[in-house]
Amino acid sequence: MKKWKWFIELPATWVGRRFGHIGARRVLFSLLLLGLALLFQAQNILAQGGPELELTKTAYQAEVESGQPFEYVFNYRCASITEDCLDAVITDPLPPEVEFIPGSLTTTPHIASASYDPGPHTVTWTFANPLPAGSTGILKFQVRFPPGAIPGTTATNTATFSASNAADVTSPPVTTTVTGAFEMYAEKTGGPAIIGFPTVFDLSVRSPDDQGGVDFTAVTLTDYLPDDATFIDAQGNQCAGNVPPGAGDPECWVYDDTVSPRTVTWYNLPDVQVGADMTRQITLQYDADPGATQTNVMEATGTPEGCDDPANLPAYCNGQTERTLTDDLIIGIEQPYPEGASSKSATSPSSYDGAEALPGENITYQVGFSNTGYENLTNVVVTDTIPAEVILQSFTIGPASDPGNGVNGYYQVDGAAWIALPGNPYSADATIDATTLDLQGGSRITQLRWELGAVAIGGDWSSTVIAQMDPAITPVDPAATFDNCTGFTADQAITDSACATVSIIDERAIPRPGKTANAGTVLPLEYVDFTVSVRNESAAHLPLDNPVLADLLPAEFDYVAGSAAILSKPAGAPDPNFEVIPNYHGTGRTLLRWTWQDRSGGGCDSASIEGTCGVDASYSFQPGETAQITFTAQVKDRTPPGTVVNEAIIVDWTGPTDPDNPGSSDSRQILLCEPPDQYQDTHDLDDDGNTAELSCLAAESIEIGVYLAMDSEKWVRGSIDCSTYTADPACEPDDFNKLGLTTPGGIIDWKVETINNSNVPVTDIEFIDISPYIGDTGVIDLSPRLSQWRPNLQSEVVDFSGVITYTVFYSTSANPCRPELVPSGPPGCEAPMWSTTLPQDPTSVQSIKVSFCNFDANGNKLDCLRLAPGDTLTFAWRTVAPNGAPGDASCSTPLDDSFDPAANPDCQIAWNSFGFKAVEFRDRDEDGVNDPGHLKLLPSEPIRVGVRVAPKQPINLGDYVWLDVAGIQDDGIQQPEEQQAPWGVNGVRVELWDDLGLVMYDYRYTGPDHNGNPGYYLFPDLAPGNYRLRFFPPAGYTVVPANQGGDDALDSDGETQGTDPEYGVYYETTTVTLSPTITEDLTWDFGMYLPTDYSDAPFDNAVDFYPTSAVALDNAGLNPADAARHVLRNDLRLGATVDDELDEGSFEGGFGFDGSSIRGWQPIHASDMLVVPDLDSGWLVLTVGVGRPIEGLKLRTVAYAY
């Protein structure tokens, strides 16, 4: 049966009293040994098969209006210390109450495909296989309740995350509830009413928008007619017999003139849906001015959807099953008035940007007039002035639409008197050839006139006028313009005019690029298909000779090799020379260039990595000819969200102008673009050295969406790895691997890497690493890690990432509570008591937390690192394998991490893993503070890494630092008790130097050996030579005399005192000589003690013999080790094996207990502790002094050791 030693911690103010005054108060502690065993043995954790999947689903709005999009956010992670997640898939069968919003589905770099299938109404994400352990990310898509969904409707949704080697997990249900109100309203519009004319009025039931409302059902629409208005008609059919219809009959209306006011009512109308309107029209007429204000009232009565049960009315029903909506309109009454409008337009075959024409080219004008008033117009005369820049060719003449009277036409020559057309009046449409008209000695027709006569209300008229641009005009650049205007007069003293402007152009080419894409919003690593084109517009006259089309891809895109293809080209046109030039002119961007020019003699870029260049591809694009090309680009990984603009550019041509020398070209012969479609060749895309060329571009905008994902990895490097993976035996970064190899006492370096694979920054990053120990589990994945030995920490955590913000915390707990990673604690965890200071004994550290934040004195976060997309955090620390680590020859074959643990069961491995967390950094308001709505990644844990132990390598040097207080204190000789577990001292720095004291080779901190015995160190695998050791006693310890007792294996070897500027006082050994024949020397020990007075035990012969002097006992022939035992009972002592100091210290300085004698405890004094050995009973009886309180009593147990 294992024995336990009990420690009862008492308040110092209570214990620090003379024990001789103890009286008769008895305190009874009832402690079940089974319960104590549970407190001090490892928690029994069920091994889990395969990786651990986790999926949370969030709808950030628990309540949402119908029709309003809301977002489902999925946090996923694959956490495992042993394997990746295989065939991982997330499926989300959407509840029937919601609609999926196309285009809202996001991905991460972990996703191979994402889809929505409307059949089963399911969203599916399929992960790239495998999904690495330690992966975590966020996925999103949007849904909405259909417009008009009834408030109170709920949608409950869960999603499932599955993998072939892991148990499926289903996200907790997320319930979203519709909120809203009845929002419909009535609106009456129309008028003014013109006396004597019918006026149409609209009666509408309107929904303000498609969000948050409720449908209006069983609607009846009623219009209350003003008394002075005459009812003319209503929209739709009048009900049979002018009586209301039955249920299910078609919609119809009833006019009721038996009531006052009279009404028109529509029945069996369709429901009015949220986001839609319903309008019906009524026609009224006023035959005289009523002389009073006219008000027209409408009323719509119906039932808001969901309000049809009077016994169960939701709040939005306002306690009613029906609602009546009303609106009124004050009708303006006006007398009839005359009004007319003129119109004029122009076009020609050469028109491209407005009305344009060549000299000698015909321009077609449309001259128009309409009666827009409420009186018939009489004696309407339309005139059209012919500009001096054109020569009239023809015009049409004919009657107006109503009443269709014959039209008289006239023309004017050189501004002289009007000349009547010979065919007047024209009662049918006719075309007049102006070239056949009698100019009566003049030179040209300067004006036309059409006498329309009467034109009824609503009547209109038009004429087509064709004029030739004067061939004698010489175009200029910029183009000259002129106006052609028309107007009318009538007897009613009204008039109006209109003009058309024409530009005078020369023959020209019109080069235009085109650019389209098949995507609106994409994510990093997704693909976009672009189509680019070059076209000489059909309105051109000249060919576009030998153009060059270019696309300088934005830095956010990578060209997909081999994706470029010709979609279409003019018949007979060759394929262009094609080049793909990375990092064009140092821009970091890829240039795609298609050249329809002769490159057979050179001119191709030697940096091109794809395409065919070096052929004669000359071609002239005739007016109307187009070539189209498609290619695919991939959005670069971690491209930040935002708008990216991609441009296609025509950068060069050889005719009709020379873009390289515009001063020597006729600029009238080409129509280039104006801003924003104008391009200046600042990047010299045609590589001709000219960056001032002006041409045309076509732009396409692509939206880059947001995604959040991180990956992490753990690495290890043992001492043997440093000569395994690289030629240099020194330890290098490339020596890190997944299953390291070291020797007993050999170094083990652990490295953590995590990369931000998001396209947004992340912040509030934290890592927790729990060092291997027998019985350990993962940090997040609580499966057993199956470590078979424990390494000892030797250094602080070191950052390899550069100068960044981070804080390191240390804990001696092997199972610290870690709610930031494991919300459950996990069960059985203990308070970690994190400290930012590395303990004096680094080997006592079992857990490390790294937070990439700064903290104030109270532990509050001040500011945190913002890890940019694509950036990596790397940090590491050093441990050593303990003395006696279980080295085995099977661990060394093979040396690298292809080693198979399952095939070598005799090789004992220490496994390590870590967990991490992070959140999105979102600062849309640009205040430098993370916005409240930022996303949070699920904590995750990558696959464990391990380290093996090879057999001891020659030559080894060690070995032990002890507390010299048993027997005669400070005698410099290891007593048998001092060679046992409690007396070794951990945390003592030992340095290995060359014999001259010039070079420090290595260092160790003493720590537990493989069996848990404290105080050991080892320098393994040394080269033959002369060395010295330096021991650095911790503060407060006194060094014992060296070389006592004549036995090198039991003495202390620190001889010469020195001072190190960083670590303080040390004691150096004499020369240690190691040779090929001396493969191991473990005799280099170091003794210390704590100067504490143990000599004030009371002397009371009446009860027992309490000698206070070890010298007195020795002189009496008794055991000096019995000195200073504060014996309360035969089995209850203070400092049971501690000797009496020889300084005969006073009572007032008493009660010192040797510190650090209990494995894993900090030094402690007798005023804090009593020791009870060999307690086999479940009961402990403690007798204390009368009247002395025992508040603050604590019990602890450790295995019996001495």
Coordinates of N, CA and C in Angstrom, one line a residue, residues 9-105:
E9 N -1.4 23.0 6.6 CA -0.9 24.3 6.6 C -1.8 25.2 7.5
L10 N -1.1 25.9 8.4 CA -1.8 26.7 9.4 C -1.4 28.1 9.3
P11 N -2.2 29.1 9.7 CA -1.8 30.5 9.6 C -0.6 30.7 10.4
A12 N 0.3 31.5 9.8 CA 1.6 31.7 10.5 C 1.4 32.4 11.8
T13 N 0.4 33.2 11.9 CA 0.2 33.9 13.2 C -0.2 33.0 14.3
W14 N -0.8 31.8 13.9 CA -1.2 30.8 14.9 C -0.1 29.9 15.2
V15 N 0.6 29.4 14.2 CA 1.6 28.4 14.4 C 2.8 29.0 15.1
G16 N 3.1 30.2 14.8 CA 4.3 30.8 15.3 C 4.2 31.1 16.8
R17 N 3.9 30.2 17.6 CA 3.8 30.3 19.0 C 4.6 29.1 19.7
R18 N 4.9 29.3 21.0 CA 5.6 28.3 21.7 C 4.8 27.0 21.8
F19 N 5.3 25.9 21.3 CA 4.5 24.7 21.3 C 4.3 24.2 22.8
G20 N 5.2 24.6 23.7 CA 5.0 24.2 25.0 C 3.7 24.6 25.7
H21 N 3.0 25.5 25.1 CA 1.8 26.0 25.6 C 0.5 25.3 25.1
I22 N 0.7 24.3 24.3 CA -0.4 23.6 23.8 C -1.2 22.9 24.9
G23 N -2.5 23.2 24.8 CA -3.4 22.7 25.8 C -4.4 21.6 25.2
A24 N -5.6 21.6 25.7 CA -6.5 20.5 25.4 C -7.7 21.0 24.5
R25 N -7.5 21.5 23.3 CA -8.6 21.6 22.4 C -8.4 20.6 21.3
R26 N -9.3 19.9 20.9 CA -9.2 18.9 19.9 C -10.0 19.2 18.7
V27 N -9.4 19.2 17.5 CA -10.1 19.4 16.3 C -10.1 18.1 15.5
L28 N -11.2 17.7 15.1 CA -11.3 16.4 14.4 C -11.5 16.7 12.9
F29 N -10.5 16.0 12.1 CA -10.6 16.1 10.6 C -11.0 14.7 10.1
S30 N -12.2 14.7 9.5 CA -12.6 13.4 8.9 C -12.4 13.5 7.4
L31 N -11.4 12.7 7.0 CA -11.0 12.7 5.6 C -11.0 11.3 5.1
L32 N -11.8 11.1 4.1 CA -11.8 9.8 3.4 C -10.6 9.6 2.5
L33 N -9.8 8.6 2.7 CA -8.6 8.4 1.8 C -9.0 8.2 0.4
L34 N -10.1 7.7 0.1 CA -10.5 7.5 -1.3 C -10.7 8.9 -2.0
G35 N -11.3 9.8 -1.3 CA -11.5 11.2 -1.8 C -10.1 11.9 -2.0
L36 N -9.2 11.6 -1.1 CA -7.9 12.2 -1.2 C -7.2 11.7 -2.4
A37 N -7.3 10.4 -2.6 CA -6.6 9.8 -3.8 C -7.2 10.5 -5.1
L38 N -8.5 10.8 -5.1 CA -9.0 11.4 -6.3 C -8.4 12.8 -6.5
L39 N -8.1 13.5 -5.4 CA -7.6 14.8 -5.5 C -6.2 14.9 -6.1
F40 N -5.4 13.8 -5.9 CA -4.0 13.9 -6.2 C -3.6 12.9 -7.3
Q41 N -4.5 12.2 -7.9 CA -4.2 11.4 -9.0 C -4.8 12.0 -10.3
A42 N -4.2 11.6 -11.4 CA -4.7 12.2 -12.7 C -6.1 11.9 -12.9
Q43 N -6.8 12.9 -13.5 CA -8.2 12.7 -13.9 C -8.3 11.6 -14.9
N44 N -9.3 10.7 -14.7 CA -9.6 9.6 -15.7 C -10.3 10.2 -16.9
I45 N -9.7 10.2 -18.0 CA -10.3 10.8 -19.2 C -10.5 9.8 -20.2
L46 N -11.7 9.7 -20.7 CA -12.0 8.7 -21.7 C -11.3 9.0 -23.0
A47 N -10.6 8.0 -23.6 CA -9.9 8.2 -24.9 C -11.0 8.4 -25.9
Q48 N -10.8 9.4 -26.8 CA -11.7 9.6 -27.9 C -11.1 9.1 -29.2
G49 N -12.0 8.5 -30.0 CA -11.5 8.0 -31.3 C -11.5 9.0 -32.3
G50 N -10.4 9.3 -33.0 CA -10.3 10.2 -34.1 C -10.3 11.6 -33.7
P51 N -10.2 12.5 -34.7 CA -10.2 13.9 -34.4 C -11.5 14.4 -33.8
E52 N -11.4 15.6 -33.2 CA -12.6 16.2 -32.7 C -13.0 17.4 -33.6
L53 N -14.3 17.2 -34.1 CA -14.9 18.3 -34.9 C -15.7 19.2 -34.0
E54 N -15.7 20.5 -34.3 CA -16.6 21.4 -33.6 C -17.2 22.3 -34.6
L55 N -18.5 22.6 -34.4 CA -19.2 23.5 -35.3 C -20.2 24.3 -34.5
T56 N -20.0 25.6 -34.5 CA -21.0 26.5 -33.9 C -21.7 27.3 -35.0
K57 N -23.0 27.5 -34.8 CA -23.7 28.3 -35.8 C -24.4 29.5 -35.1
T58 N -24.3 30.6 -35.7 CA -24.8 31.8 -35.0 C -25.6 32.6 -36.0
A59 N -26.7 33.1 -35.6 CA -27.4 34.2 -36.3 C -27.4 35.4 -35.4
Y60 N -26.6 36.4 -35.8 CA -26.4 37.5 -34.9 C -27.6 38.3 -34.5
Q61 N -28.7 38.0 -35.3 CA -30.0 38.7 -35.0 C -31.0 37.6 -34.5
A62 N -31.3 37.6 -33.3 CA -32.3 36.6 -32.8 C -33.7 37.0 -33.3
E63 N -33.9 38.3 -33.6 CA -35.2 38.7 -34.2 C -34.9 39.5 -35.5
V64 N -35.7 39.3 -36.5 CA -35.4 40.0 -37.7 C -36.7 40.2 -38.4
E65 N -36.8 41.3 -39.2 CA -38.0 41.6 -39.9 C -38.1 40.7 -41.1
S66 N -39.3 40.4 -41.5 CA -39.5 39.6 -42.7 C -38.9 40.4 -43.9
G67 N -38.3 39.6 -44.8 CA -37.7 40.2 -46.0 C -36.4 40.8 -45.8
Q68 N -35.9 40.9 -44.6 CA -34.6 41.5 -44.3 C -33.6 40.4 -44.3
P69 N -32.5 40.5 -45.1 CA -31.5 39.4 -45.1 C -30.8 39.4 -43.7
F70 N -30.5 38.2 -43.3 CA -29.7 38.0 -42.1 C -28.7 36.9 -42.3
E71 N -27.7 36.8 -41.5 CA -26.5 36.0 -41.8 C -26.4 34.8 -40.8
Y72 N -26.2 33.7 -41.4 CA -25.8 32.5 -40.6 C -24.3 32.5 -40.6
V73 N -23.7 32.4 -39.5 CA -22.2 32.4 -39.3 C -21.8 31.1 -38.7
F74 N -20.9 30.3 -39.4 CA -20.4 29.0 -38.9 C -19.0 29.1 -38.5
N75 N -18.7 28.7 -37.3 CA -17.3 28.6 -36.8 C -17.0 27.1 -36.8
Y76 N -16.0 26.7 -37.5 CA -15.6 25.3 -37.6 C -14.2 25.1 -37.1
R77 N -13.9 23.9 -36.6 CA -12.5 23.6 -36.3 C -12.3 22.1 -36.4
C78 N -11.1 21.7 -36.8 CA -10.7 20.3 -36.7 C -9.6 20.3 -35.6
A79 N -9.8 19.7 -34.5 CA -8.8 19.6 -33.4 C -8.4 18.2 -33.2
S80 N -7.2 17.9 -33.2 CA -6.7 16.5 -33.0 C -5.2 16.5 -32.7
I81 N -4.8 15.7 -31.8 CA -3.4 15.5 -31.5 C -2.8 14.4 -32.2
T82 N -3.6 13.7 -33.1 CA -3.1 12.5 -33.7 C -3.3 12.4 -35.2
E83 N -4.4 13.1 -35.8 CA -4.6 12.9 -37.2 C -5.4 14.1 -37.7
D84 N -5.3 14.3 -39.1 CA -6.1 15.3 -39.7 C -7.6 14.7 -39.9
C85 N -8.5 15.6 -40.3 CA -9.9 15.3 -40.5 C -10.0 14.9 -42.0
L86 N -10.6 13.8 -42.3 CA -10.7 13.2 -43.6 C -12.1 13.4 -44.1
D87 N -12.3 13.7 -45.4 CA -13.6 13.8 -46.1 C -14.5 14.7 -45.3
A88 N -14.1 15.8 -44.9 CA -14.9 16.7 -44.1 C -15.9 17.4 -44.9
V89 N -17.1 17.5 -44.4 CA -18.2 18.2 -45.1 C -19.1 18.9 -44.0
I90 N -19.6 20.1 -44.3 CA -20.6 20.7 -43.5 C -21.9 20.8 -44.4
T91 N -23.0 20.3 -43.8 CA -24.2 20.4 -44.5 C -25.2 21.1 -43.6
D92 N -26.0 22.0 -44.3 CA -27.0 22.8 -43.5 C -28.3 22.7 -44.3
P93 N -29.2 21.8 -43.9 CA -30.6 21.8 -44.5 C -31.4 22.9 -43.9
L94 N -31.7 23.9 -44.7 CA -32.3 25.1 -44.3 C -33.8 24.9 -43.9
P95 N -34.2 25.5 -42.9 CA -35.7 25.4 -42.5 C -36.5 26.0 -43.6
P96 N -37.7 25.4 -43.8 CA -38.6 25.9 -44.9 C -39.0 27.3 -44.7
E97 N -38.9 27.9 -43.6 CA -39.4 29.2 -43.3 C -38.5 30.3 -44.0
V98 N -37.3 29.9 -44.4 CA -36.4 31.0 -44.9 C -36.0 30.7 -46.3
E99 N -35.6 31.7 -47.0 CA -35.1 31.7 -48.4 C -33.6 31.9 -48.4
F100 N -32.9 31.1 -49.2 CA -31.5 31.3 -49.4 C -31.3 32.5 -50.4
I101 N -30.3 33.3 -50.0 CA -30.0 34.5 -50.9 C -28.8 34.2 -51.8
P102 N -29.0 34.0 -53.1 CA -27.9 33.7 -54.0 C -26.7 34.7 -53.9
G103 N -25.5 34.1 -54.1 CA -24.3 35.0 -54.1 C -23.8 35.3 -52.7
S104 N -24.4 34.8 -51.7 CA -24.0 35.1 -50.3 C -23.1 34.1 -49.7
L105 N -22.9 33.0 -50.4 CA -22.1 31.8 -49.8 C -20.6 32.1 -49.8

